[in-house]
Amino acid sequence: MIYSSELIKGTLKTIVLKLLADNKKMYGYEISQKVKELTLNKIQITEGALYPTLHALEDEGLVTVETEFIGKRVRKYYSLSSSGKSKTKEKVNELADFMNTMKFLLDIKTKTA
Amino acid sequence: MIYSSELIKGTLKTIVLKLLADNKKMYGYEISQKVKELTLNKIQITEGALYPTLHALEDEGLVTVETEFIGKRVRKYYSLSSSGKSKTKEKVNELADFMNTMKFLLDIKTKTA
DNA sequence: ATTAATGCATAAGATTATTATGTATATTTG
DNA sequence: CAAATATACATAATAATCTTATGCATTAAT
């Protein structure tokens, strides 16, 4: 099962930031594979979503970029800036709070069958 | 604190369906107030989001509508159809599953501080 | 009387994803 | 060794879904 795409909306940036917080330094393709792996294929980030998101994070100053060449192939490593680190905490906390609220909403009268 | 709007995206339909499942019959304004109340003002559904959503649910055959007049003011009561009931279970389960996955993603290396 | 609350609706704009396409190198497999 | 698959980036067109703004109208509160 892959989650319907609407659910991912709004959480992608937070996911990317959190992965960078945990792994210090990652490149785009690596991020997409890591998410796929960690979620047992339930969340698959498309390239069309991921790369624009990384560019946006860069524009906002939340990540820094280093380009590396593996042979002739390019890799762009992303790392959190200091503002990126605090932003990550904010976003993760907000999402955790949101999930608790949603859990509460969805649990009301669970016995309604 | 009000959640940043991206988070609500994708969950609104599920929230509305779940409220209808728990309350049998609700009208738009009532739904918006109930969500506000239950979430301690953290989720505030705007009218521009709610009414189109209700119309979409109706178009999809997931809810049925009864119009009532309270004095001269109109109210549109929405109820789940039978397909709406099964759809609600699906959506609620999917969202619950998604939240577990997200919780797992966000909890990795919680002690990173 | 004026403001706030109730109650619906929709259009313009923004955001953010999907889908499709493009380019190129490296590895695996038949 | 040729073809397919995986790696690795990028972006444009399209779709979905929300915010913001606007509109109309009734009822309650100050």
PDB file of N, CA and C in Angstrom, chain A residues 5-107:
ATOM      1  N   SER A   5      -1.678  10.413  -2.294  1.00  0.00           N
ATOM      2  CA  SER A   5      -0.688  11.491  -2.370  1.00  0.00           C
ATOM      3  C   SER A   5      -1.024  12.718  -1.528  1.00  0.00           C
ATOM      4  N   GLU A   6      -2.302  12.941  -1.283  1.00  0.00           N
ATOM      5  CA  GLU A   6      -2.663  14.139  -0.506  1.00  0.00           C
ATOM      6  C   GLU A   6      -2.017  14.127   0.875  1.00  0.00           C
ATOM      7  N   LEU A   7      -1.887  12.904   1.438  1.00  0.00           N
ATOM      8  CA  LEU A   7      -1.358  12.805   2.791  1.00  0.00           C
ATOM      9  C   LEU A   7       0.081  13.313   2.903  1.00  0.00           C
ATOM     10  N   ILE A   8       0.844  13.035   1.874  1.00  0.00           N
ATOM     11  CA  ILE A   8       2.243  13.439   1.908  1.00  0.00           C
ATOM     12  C   ILE A   8       2.387  14.966   1.880  1.00  0.00           C
ATOM     13  N   LYS A   9       1.434  15.586   1.214  1.00  0.00           N
ATOM     14  CA  LYS A   9       1.488  17.050   1.083  1.00  0.00           C
ATOM     15  C   LYS A   9       1.649  17.722   2.438  1.00  0.00           C
ATOM     16  N   GLY A  10       2.578  18.606   2.493  1.00  0.00           N
ATOM     17  CA  GLY A  10       2.749  19.361   3.713  1.00  0.00           C
ATOM     18  C   GLY A  10       3.712  18.726   4.688  1.00  0.00           C
ATOM     19  N   THR A  11       4.050  17.457   4.467  1.00  0.00           N
ATOM     20  CA  THR A  11       4.968  16.793   5.386  1.00  0.00           C
ATOM     21  C   THR A  11       6.341  16.568   4.761  1.00  0.00           C
ATOM     22  N   LEU A  12       6.424  16.752   3.446  1.00  0.00           N
ATOM     23  CA  LEU A  12       7.659  16.435   2.733  1.00  0.00           C
ATOM     24  C   LEU A  12       8.861  17.237   3.247  1.00  0.00           C
ATOM     25  N   LYS A  13       8.644  18.518   3.395  1.00  0.00           N
ATOM     26  CA  LYS A  13       9.729  19.377   3.864  1.00  0.00           C
ATOM     27  C   LYS A  13      10.225  18.928   5.237  1.00  0.00           C
ATOM     28  N   THR A  14       9.300  18.602   6.088  1.00  0.00           N
ATOM     29  CA  THR A  14       9.650  18.155   7.433  1.00  0.00           C
ATOM     30  C   THR A  14      10.415  16.829   7.394  1.00  0.00           C
ATOM     31  N   ILE A  15       9.980  15.928   6.535  1.00  0.00           N
ATOM     32  CA  ILE A  15      10.661  14.639   6.401  1.00  0.00           C
ATOM     33  C   ILE A  15      12.109  14.842   5.967  1.00  0.00           C
ATOM     34  N   VAL A  16      12.288  15.671   4.950  1.00  0.00           N
ATOM     35  CA  VAL A  16      13.634  15.928   4.434  1.00  0.00           C
ATOM     36  C   VAL A  16      14.512  16.562   5.513  1.00  0.00           C
ATOM     37  N   LEU A  17      13.974  17.555   6.186  1.00  0.00           N
ATOM     38  CA  LEU A  17      14.744  18.220   7.237  1.00  0.00           C
ATOM     39  C   LEU A  17      15.145  17.233   8.333  1.00  0.00           C
ATOM     40  N   LYS A  18      14.214  16.385   8.733  1.00  0.00           N
ATOM     41  CA  LYS A  18      14.483  15.417   9.800  1.00  0.00           C
ATOM     42  C   LYS A  18      15.566  14.420   9.383  1.00  0.00           C
ATOM     43  N   LEU A  19      15.515  13.966   8.155  1.00  0.00           N
ATOM     44  CA  LEU A  19      16.538  13.041   7.667  1.00  0.00           C
ATOM     45  C   LEU A  19      17.910  13.700   7.680  1.00  0.00           C
ATOM     46  N   LEU A  20      17.947  14.945   7.277  1.00  0.00           N
ATOM     47  CA  LEU A  20      19.218  15.669   7.283  1.00  0.00           C
ATOM     48  C   LEU A  20      19.725  15.870   8.707  1.00  0.00           C
ATOM     49  N   ALA A  21      18.800  16.065   9.629  1.00  0.00           N
ATOM     50  CA  ALA A  21      19.201  16.222  11.029  1.00  0.00           C
ATOM     51  C   ALA A  21      19.815  14.936  11.559  1.00  0.00           C
ATOM     52  N   ASP A  22      19.295  13.817  11.098  1.00  0.00           N
ATOM     53  CA  ASP A  22      19.772  12.524  11.600  1.00  0.00           C
ATOM     54  C   ASP A  22      21.020  12.031  10.882  1.00  0.00           C
ATOM     55  N   ASN A  23      21.222  12.510   9.663  1.00  0.00           N
ATOM     56  CA  ASN A  23      22.310  11.960   8.858  1.00  0.00           C
ATOM     57  C   ASN A  23      23.367  12.971   8.423  1.00  0.00           C
ATOM     58  N   LYS A  24      23.236  14.176   8.959  1.00  0.00           N
ATOM     59  CA  LYS A  24      24.255  15.199   8.719  1.00  0.00           C
ATOM     60  C   LYS A  24      24.360  15.675   7.275  1.00  0.00           C
ATOM     61  N   LYS A  25      24.414  14.726   6.348  1.00  0.00           N
ATOM     62  CA  LYS A  25      24.765  15.067   4.965  1.00  0.00           C
ATOM     63  C   LYS A  25      24.180  14.025   4.024  1.00  0.00           C
ATOM     64  N   MET A  26      23.297  14.449   3.152  1.00  0.00           N
ATOM     65  CA  MET A  26      22.688  13.489   2.219  1.00  0.00           C
ATOM     66  C   MET A  26      22.470  14.143   0.861  1.00  0.00           C
ATOM     67  N   TYR A  27      22.396  13.305  -0.174  1.00  0.00           N
ATOM     68  CA  TYR A  27      22.062  13.846  -1.492  1.00  0.00           C
ATOM     69  C   TYR A  27      20.670  13.369  -1.882  1.00  0.00           C
ATOM     70  N   GLY A  28      20.108  14.055  -2.875  1.00  0.00           N
ATOM     71  CA  GLY A  28      18.716  13.848  -3.231  1.00  0.00           C
ATOM     72  C   GLY A  28      18.295  12.411  -3.417  1.00  0.00           C
ATOM     73  N   TYR A  29      19.005  11.742  -4.272  1.00  0.00           N
ATOM     74  CA  TYR A  29      18.642  10.359  -4.579  1.00  0.00           C
ATOM     75  C   TYR A  29      18.699   9.497  -3.327  1.00  0.00           C
ATOM     76  N   GLU A  30      19.685   9.765  -2.505  1.00  0.00           N
ATOM     77  CA  GLU A  30      19.847   9.038  -1.246  1.00  0.00           C
ATOM     78  C   GLU A  30      18.642   9.258  -0.330  1.00  0.00           C
ATOM     79  N   ILE A  31      18.181  10.489  -0.282  1.00  0.00           N
ATOM     80  CA  ILE A  31      17.024  10.825   0.542  1.00  0.00           C
ATOM     81  C   ILE A  31      15.802  10.043   0.085  1.00  0.00           C
ATOM     82  N   SER A  32      15.564  10.044  -1.230  1.00  0.00           N
ATOM     83  CA  SER A  32      14.392   9.343  -1.746  1.00  0.00           C
ATOM     84  C   SER A  32      14.457   7.844  -1.426  1.00  0.00           C
ATOM     85  N   GLN A  33      15.649   7.259  -1.537  1.00  0.00           N
ATOM     86  CA  GLN A  33      15.807   5.832  -1.249  1.00  0.00           C
ATOM     87  C   GLN A  33      15.655   5.532   0.235  1.00  0.00           C
ATOM     88  N   LYS A  34      16.163   6.436   1.045  1.00  0.00           N
ATOM     89  CA  LYS A  34      16.090   6.256   2.493  1.00  0.00           C
ATOM     90  C   LYS A  34      14.637   6.293   2.991  1.00  0.00           C
ATOM     91  N   VAL A  35      13.886   7.219   2.451  1.00  0.00           N
ATOM     92  CA  VAL A  35      12.482   7.327   2.841  1.00  0.00           C
ATOM     93  C   VAL A  35      11.720   6.084   2.416  1.00  0.00           C
ATOM     94  N   LYS A  36      12.016   5.634   1.219  1.00  0.00           N
ATOM     95  CA  LYS A  36      11.374   4.432   0.699  1.00  0.00           C
ATOM     96  C   LYS A  36      11.688   3.232   1.596  1.00  0.00           C
ATOM     97  N   GLU A  37      12.940   3.128   1.960  1.00  0.00           N
ATOM     98  CA  GLU A  37      13.402   2.022   2.794  1.00  0.00           C
ATOM     99  C   GLU A  37      12.783   2.084   4.199  1.00  0.00           C
ATOM    100  N   LEU A  38      12.867   3.259   4.810  1.00  0.00           N
ATOM    101  CA  LEU A  38      12.383   3.404   6.186  1.00  0.00           C
ATOM    102  C   LEU A  38      10.876   3.214   6.299  1.00  0.00           C
ATOM    103  N   THR A  39      10.157   3.527   5.224  1.00  0.00           N
ATOM    104  CA  THR A  39       8.700   3.421   5.285  1.00  0.00           C
ATOM    105  C   THR A  39       8.195   2.152   4.600  1.00  0.00           C
ATOM    106  N   LEU A  40       9.103   1.237   4.306  1.00  0.00           N
ATOM    107  CA  LEU A  40       8.705  -0.030   3.670  1.00  0.00           C
ATOM    108  C   LEU A  40       7.900   0.226   2.398  1.00  0.00           C
ATOM    109  N   ASN A  41       8.396   1.166   1.606  1.00  0.00           N
ATOM    110  CA  ASN A  41       7.786   1.503   0.306  1.00  0.00           C
ATOM    111  C   ASN A  41       6.458   2.250   0.403  1.00  0.00           C
ATOM    112  N   LYS A  42       6.044   2.580   1.595  1.00  0.00           N
ATOM    113  CA  LYS A  42       4.742   3.247   1.710  1.00  0.00           C
ATOM    114  C   LYS A  42       4.806   4.700   1.278  1.00  0.00           C
ATOM    115  N   ILE A  43       5.955   5.320   1.480  1.00  0.00           N
ATOM    116  CA  ILE A  43       6.136   6.694   1.011  1.00  0.00           C
ATOM    117  C   ILE A  43       7.228   6.698  -0.037  1.00  0.00           C
ATOM    118  N   GLN A  44       6.851   7.085  -1.236  1.00  0.00           N
ATOM    119  CA  GLN A  44       7.821   7.176  -2.308  1.00  0.00           C
ATOM    120  C   GLN A  44       7.844   8.607  -2.816  1.00  0.00           C
ATOM    121  N   ILE A  45       8.919   9.285  -2.524  1.00  0.00           N
ATOM    122  CA  ILE A  45       9.032  10.680  -2.943  1.00  0.00           C
ATOM    123  C   ILE A  45       9.403  10.733  -4.412  1.00  0.00           C
ATOM    124  N   THR A  46       8.608  11.415  -5.200  1.00  0.00           N
ATOM    125  CA  THR A  46       8.933  11.542  -6.622  1.00  0.00           C
ATOM    126  C   THR A  46       9.991  12.621  -6.805  1.00  0.00           C
ATOM    127  N   GLU A  47      10.732  12.484  -7.913  1.00  0.00           N
ATOM    128  CA  GLU A  47      11.793  13.458  -8.185  1.00  0.00           C
ATOM    129  C   GLU A  47      11.228  14.859  -8.378  1.00  0.00           C
ATOM    130  N   GLY A  48      10.081  14.900  -9.046  1.00  0.00           N
ATOM    131  CA  GLY A  48       9.433  16.185  -9.305  1.00  0.00           C
ATOM    132  C   GLY A  48       9.020  16.909  -8.046  1.00  0.00           C
ATOM    133  N   ALA A  49       8.910  16.174  -6.957  1.00  0.00           N
ATOM    134  CA  ALA A  49       8.588  16.791  -5.672  1.00  0.00           C
ATOM    135  C   ALA A  49       9.866  17.075  -4.887  1.00  0.00           C
ATOM    136  N   LEU A  50      10.789  16.132  -4.934  1.00  0.00           N
ATOM    137  CA  LEU A  50      11.978  16.233  -4.091  1.00  0.00           C
ATOM    138  C   LEU A  50      12.925  17.372  -4.493  1.00  0.00           C
ATOM    139  N   TYR A  51      13.287  17.418  -5.761  1.00  0.00           N
ATOM    140  CA  TYR A  51      14.295  18.403  -6.153  1.00  0.00           C
ATOM    141  C   TYR A  51      13.815  19.842  -5.963  1.00  0.00           C
ATOM    142  N   PRO A  52      12.606  20.168  -6.372  1.00  0.00           N
ATOM    143  CA  PRO A  52      12.118  21.520  -6.080  1.00  0.00           C
ATOM    144  C   PRO A  52      12.095  21.822  -4.580  1.00  0.00           C
ATOM    145  N   THR A  53      11.801  20.815  -3.774  1.00  0.00           N
ATOM    146  CA  THR A  53      11.788  21.020  -2.324  1.00  0.00           C
ATOM    147  C   THR A  53      13.195  21.325  -1.807  1.00  0.00           C
ATOM    148  N   LEU A  54      14.166  20.583  -2.292  1.00  0.00           N
ATOM    149  CA  LEU A  54      15.552  20.835  -1.882  1.00  0.00           C
ATOM    150  C   LEU A  54      15.992  22.242  -2.298  1.00  0.00           C
ATOM    151  N   HIS A  55      15.603  22.631  -3.500  1.00  0.00           N
ATOM    152  CA  HIS A  55      15.950  23.974  -3.964  1.00  0.00           C
ATOM    153  C   HIS A  55      15.293  25.047  -3.102  1.00  0.00           C
ATOM    154  N   ALA A  56      14.062  24.761  -2.707  1.00  0.00           N
ATOM    155  CA  ALA A  56      13.353  25.723  -1.860  1.00  0.00           C
ATOM    156  C   ALA A  56      14.032  25.838  -0.495  1.00  0.00           C
ATOM    157  N   LEU A  57      14.442  24.708   0.065  1.00  0.00           N
ATOM    158  CA  LEU A  57      15.137  24.721   1.359  1.00  0.00           C
ATOM    159  C   LEU A  57      16.442  25.523   1.255  1.00  0.00           C
ATOM    160  N   GLU A  58      17.081  25.376   0.110  1.00  0.00           N
ATOM    161  CA  GLU A  58      18.320  26.121  -0.110  1.00  0.00           C
ATOM    162  C   GLU A  58      18.038  27.623  -0.191  1.00  0.00           C
ATOM    163  N   ASP A  59      17.008  27.971  -0.955  1.00  0.00           N
ATOM    164  CA  ASP A  59      16.633  29.382  -1.101  1.00  0.00           C
ATOM    165  C   ASP A  59      16.256  30.000   0.241  1.00  0.00           C
ATOM    166  N   GLU A  60      15.688  29.191   1.116  1.00  0.00           N
ATOM    167  CA  GLU A  60      15.286  29.698   2.424  1.00  0.00           C
ATOM    168  C   GLU A  60      16.457  29.729   3.407  1.00  0.00           C
ATOM    169  N   GLY A  61      17.598  29.242   2.949  1.00  0.00           N
ATOM    170  CA  GLY A  61      18.778  29.260   3.816  1.00  0.00           C
ATOM    171  C   GLY A  61      18.784  28.185   4.888  1.00  0.00           C
ATOM    172  N   LEU A  62      17.959  27.181   4.732  1.00  0.00           N
ATOM    173  CA  LEU A  62      17.871  26.133   5.749  1.00  0.00           C
ATOM    174  C   LEU A  62      18.886  25.019   5.525  1.00  0.00           C
ATOM    175  N   VAL A  63      19.371  24.909   4.303  1.00  0.00           N
ATOM    176  CA  VAL A  63      20.396  23.904   3.998  1.00  0.00           C
ATOM    177  C   VAL A  63      21.522  24.540   3.188  1.00  0.00           C
ATOM    178  N   THR A  64      22.676  23.901   3.271  1.00  0.00           N
ATOM    179  CA  THR A  64      23.795  24.304   2.416  1.00  0.00           C
ATOM    180  C   THR A  64      24.120  23.135   1.487  1.00  0.00           C
ATOM    181  N   VAL A  65      24.786  23.443   0.394  1.00  0.00           N
ATOM    182  CA  VAL A  65      25.024  22.446  -0.643  1.00  0.00           C
ATOM    183  C   VAL A  65      26.504  22.329  -0.964  1.00  0.00           C
ATOM    184  N   GLU A  66      26.946  21.079  -1.145  1.00  0.00           N
ATOM    185  CA  GLU A  66      28.279  20.826  -1.659  1.00  0.00           C
ATOM    186  C   GLU A  66      28.154  19.885  -2.846  1.00  0.00           C
ATOM    187  N   THR A  67      28.761  20.252  -3.933  1.00  0.00           N
ATOM    188  CA  THR A  67      28.714  19.386  -5.108  1.00  0.00           C
ATOM    189  C   THR A  67      29.930  18.485  -5.127  1.00  0.00           C
ATOM    190  N   GLU A  68      29.676  17.204  -5.374  1.00  0.00           N
ATOM    191  CA  GLU A  68      30.785  16.252  -5.470  1.00  0.00           C
ATOM    192  C   GLU A  68      30.668  15.471  -6.758  1.00  0.00           C
ATOM    193  N   PHE A  69      31.795  15.011  -7.261  1.00  0.00           N
ATOM    194  CA  PHE A  69      31.756  14.166  -8.438  1.00  0.00           C
ATOM    195  C   PHE A  69      32.155  12.753  -8.079  1.00  0.00           C
ATOM    196  N   ILE A  70      31.292  11.824  -8.426  1.00  0.00           N
ATOM    197  CA  ILE A  70      31.590  10.410  -8.256  1.00  0.00           C
ATOM    198  C   ILE A  70      31.878   9.925  -9.671  1.00  0.00           C
ATOM    199  N   GLY A  71      33.144   9.842 -10.002  1.00  0.00           N
ATOM    200  CA  GLY A  71      33.486   9.599 -11.400  1.00  0.00           C
ATOM    201  C   GLY A  71      33.098  10.850 -12.174  1.00  0.00           C
ATOM    202  N   LYS A  72      32.253  10.680 -13.145  1.00  0.00           N
ATOM    203  CA  LYS A  72      31.796  11.837 -13.917  1.00  0.00           C
ATOM    204  C   LYS A  72      30.394  12.270 -13.494  1.00  0.00           C
ATOM    205  N   ARG A  73      29.844  11.522 -12.537  1.00  0.00           N
ATOM    206  CA  ARG A  73      28.464  11.811 -12.159  1.00  0.00           C
ATOM    207  C   ARG A  73      28.404  12.747 -10.971  1.00  0.00           C
ATOM    208  N   VAL A  74      27.496  13.708 -11.078  1.00  0.00           N
ATOM    209  CA  VAL A  74      27.423  14.727 -10.028  1.00  0.00           C
ATOM    210  C   VAL A  74      26.526  14.288  -8.876  1.00  0.00           C
ATOM    211  N   ARG A  75      26.896  14.739  -7.695  1.00  0.00           N
ATOM    212  CA  ARG A  75      26.083  14.541  -6.506  1.00  0.00           C
ATOM    213  C   ARG A  75      26.044  15.845  -5.751  1.00  0.00           C
ATOM    214  N   LYS A  76      24.856  16.162  -5.245  1.00  0.00           N
ATOM    215  CA  LYS A  76      24.742  17.381  -4.454  1.00  0.00           C
ATOM    216  C   LYS A  76      24.389  17.009  -3.027  1.00  0.00           C
ATOM    217  N   TYR A  77      25.338  17.211  -2.157  1.00  0.00           N
ATOM    218  CA  TYR A  77      25.124  16.897  -0.746  1.00  0.00           C
ATOM    219  C   TYR A  77      24.503  18.084  -0.027  1.00  0.00           C
ATOM    220  N   TYR A  78      23.464  17.790   0.720  1.00  0.00           N
ATOM    221  CA  TYR A  78      22.776  18.828   1.483  1.00  0.00           C
ATOM    222  C   TYR A  78      23.025  18.630   2.974  1.00  0.00           C
ATOM    223  N   SER A  79      23.250  19.752   3.659  1.00  0.00           N
ATOM    224  CA  SER A  79      23.407  19.727   5.120  1.00  0.00           C
ATOM    225  C   SER A  79      22.575  20.848   5.719  1.00  0.00           C
ATOM    226  N   LEU A  80      22.159  20.649   6.943  1.00  0.00           N
ATOM    227  CA  LEU A  80      21.388  21.688   7.631  1.00  0.00           C
ATOM    228  C   LEU A  80      22.280  22.860   8.010  1.00  0.00           C
ATOM    229  N   SER A  81      21.800  24.053   7.794  1.00  0.00           N
ATOM    230  CA  SER A  81      22.453  25.240   8.344  1.00  0.00           C
ATOM    231  C   SER A  81      21.991  25.367   9.797  1.00  0.00           C
ATOM    232  N   SER A  82      22.528  26.338  10.515  1.00  0.00           N
ATOM    233  CA  SER A  82      22.091  26.461  11.911  1.00  0.00           C
ATOM    234  C   SER A  82      20.626  26.867  11.988  1.00  0.00           C
ATOM    235  N   SER A  83      20.192  27.728  11.085  1.00  0.00           N
ATOM    236  CA  SER A  83      18.764  28.068  11.084  1.00  0.00           C
ATOM    237  C   SER A  83      17.947  26.848  10.660  1.00  0.00           C
ATOM    238  N   GLY A  84      18.538  26.023   9.804  1.00  0.00           N
ATOM    239  CA  GLY A  84      17.873  24.791   9.404  1.00  0.00           C
ATOM    240  C   GLY A  84      17.664  23.847  10.570  1.00  0.00           C
ATOM    241  N   LYS A  85      18.651  23.826  11.483  1.00  0.00           N
ATOM    242  CA  LYS A  85      18.527  22.949  12.649  1.00  0.00           C
ATOM    243  C   LYS A  85      17.379  23.369  13.559  1.00  0.00           C
ATOM    244  N   SER A  86      17.272  24.659  13.796  1.00  0.00           N
ATOM    245  CA  SER A  86      16.187  25.088  14.679  1.00  0.00           C
ATOM    246  C   SER A  86      14.845  24.963  13.970  1.00  0.00           C
ATOM    247  N   LYS A  87      14.848  25.232  12.686  1.00  0.00           N
ATOM    248  CA  LYS A  87      13.612  25.069  11.909  1.00  0.00           C
ATOM    249  C   LYS A  87      13.139  23.620  11.938  1.00  0.00           C
ATOM    250  N   THR A  88      14.081  22.700  11.877  1.00  0.00           N
ATOM    251  CA  THR A  88      13.743  21.280  11.917  1.00  0.00           C
ATOM    252  C   THR A  88      13.042  20.925  13.216  1.00  0.00           C
ATOM    253  N   LYS A  89      13.589  21.426  14.322  1.00  0.00           N
ATOM    254  CA  LYS A  89      12.960  21.152  15.615  1.00  0.00           C
ATOM    255  C   LYS A  89      11.535  21.688  15.651  1.00  0.00           C
ATOM    256  N   GLU A  90      11.374  22.915  15.190  1.00  0.00           N
ATOM    257  CA  GLU A  90      10.040  23.512  15.106  1.00  0.00           C
ATOM    258  C   GLU A  90       9.067  22.649  14.321  1.00  0.00           C
ATOM    259  N   LYS A  91       9.500  22.304  13.121  1.00  0.00           N
ATOM    260  CA  LYS A  91       8.637  21.561  12.203  1.00  0.00           C
ATOM    261  C   LYS A  91       8.300  20.174  12.740  1.00  0.00           C
ATOM    262  N   VAL A  92       9.291  19.522  13.310  1.00  0.00           N
ATOM    263  CA  VAL A  92       9.065  18.183  13.857  1.00  0.00           C
ATOM    264  C   VAL A  92       8.103  18.256  15.039  1.00  0.00           C
ATOM    265  N   ASN A  93       8.302  19.247  15.887  1.00  0.00           N
ATOM    266  CA  ASN A  93       7.398  19.417  17.023  1.00  0.00           C
ATOM    267  C   ASN A  93       5.977  19.711  16.569  1.00  0.00           C
ATOM    268  N   GLU A  94       5.874  20.569  15.576  1.00  0.00           N
ATOM    269  CA  GLU A  94       4.549  20.920  15.075  1.00  0.00           C
ATOM    270  C   GLU A  94       3.854  19.688  14.498  1.00  0.00           C
ATOM    271  N   LEU A  95       4.585  18.917  13.735  1.00  0.00           N
ATOM    272  CA  LEU A  95       3.999  17.729  13.113  1.00  0.00           C
ATOM    273  C   LEU A  95       3.618  16.690  14.162  1.00  0.00           C
ATOM    274  N   ALA A  96       4.457  16.546  15.191  1.00  0.00           N
ATOM    275  CA  ALA A  96       4.145  15.603  16.266  1.00  0.00           C
ATOM    276  C   ALA A  96       2.871  16.032  16.989  1.00  0.00           C
ATOM    277  N   ASP A  97       2.771  17.325  17.239  1.00  0.00           N
ATOM    278  CA  ASP A  97       1.589  17.885  17.891  1.00  0.00           C
ATOM    279  C   ASP A  97       0.358  17.664  17.016  1.00  0.00           C
ATOM    280  N   PHE A  98       0.521  17.959  15.748  1.00  0.00           N
ATOM    281  CA  PHE A  98      -0.581  17.773  14.801  1.00  0.00           C
ATOM    282  C   PHE A  98      -1.071  16.324  14.786  1.00  0.00           C
ATOM    283  N   MET A  99      -0.118  15.412  14.809  1.00  0.00           N
ATOM    284  CA  MET A  99      -0.491  13.998  14.787  1.00  0.00           C
ATOM    285  C   MET A  99      -1.237  13.581  16.039  1.00  0.00           C
ATOM    286  N   ASN A 100      -0.859  14.132  17.163  1.00  0.00           N
ATOM    287  CA  ASN A 100      -1.600  13.855  18.392  1.00  0.00           C
ATOM    288  C   ASN A 100      -3.027  14.375  18.300  1.00  0.00           C
ATOM    289  N   THR A 101      -3.149  15.572  17.767  1.00  0.00           N
ATOM    290  CA  THR A 101      -4.486  16.147  17.601  1.00  0.00           C
ATOM    291  C   THR A 101      -5.331  15.302  16.665  1.00  0.00           C
ATOM    292  N   MET A 102      -4.737  14.875  15.570  1.00  0.00           N
ATOM    293  CA  MET A 102      -5.459  14.052  14.607  1.00  0.00           C
ATOM    294  C   MET A 102      -5.845  12.717  15.211  1.00  0.00           C
ATOM    295  N   LYS A 103      -4.929  12.147  15.974  1.00  0.00           N
ATOM    296  CA  LYS A 103      -5.201  10.883  16.635  1.00  0.00           C
ATOM    297  C   LYS A 103      -6.420  11.031  17.547  1.00  0.00           C
ATOM    298  N   PHE A 104      -6.450  12.128  18.260  1.00  0.00           N
ATOM    299  CA  PHE A 104      -7.582  12.404  19.140  1.00  0.00           C
ATOM    300  C   PHE A 104      -8.877  12.518  18.343  1.00  0.00           C
ATOM    301  N   LEU A 105      -8.819  13.287  17.277  1.00  0.00           N
ATOM    302  CA  LEU A 105     -10.004  13.461  16.436  1.00  0.00           C
ATOM    303  C   LEU A 105     -10.504  12.130  15.886  1.00  0.00           C
ATOM    304  N   LEU A 106      -9.575  11.322  15.437  1.00  0.00           N
ATOM    305  CA  LEU A 106      -9.961  10.061  14.797  1.00  0.00           C
ATOM    306  C   LEU A 106     -10.390   8.994  15.795  1.00  0.00           C
ATOM    307  N   ASP A 107     -10.013   9.169  17.042  1.00  0.00           N
ATOM    308  CA  ASP A 107     -10.322   8.158  18.047  1.00  0.00           C
ATOM    309  C   ASP A 107     -11.659   8.342  18.744  1.00  0.00           C
TER     310      ASP A 107
END
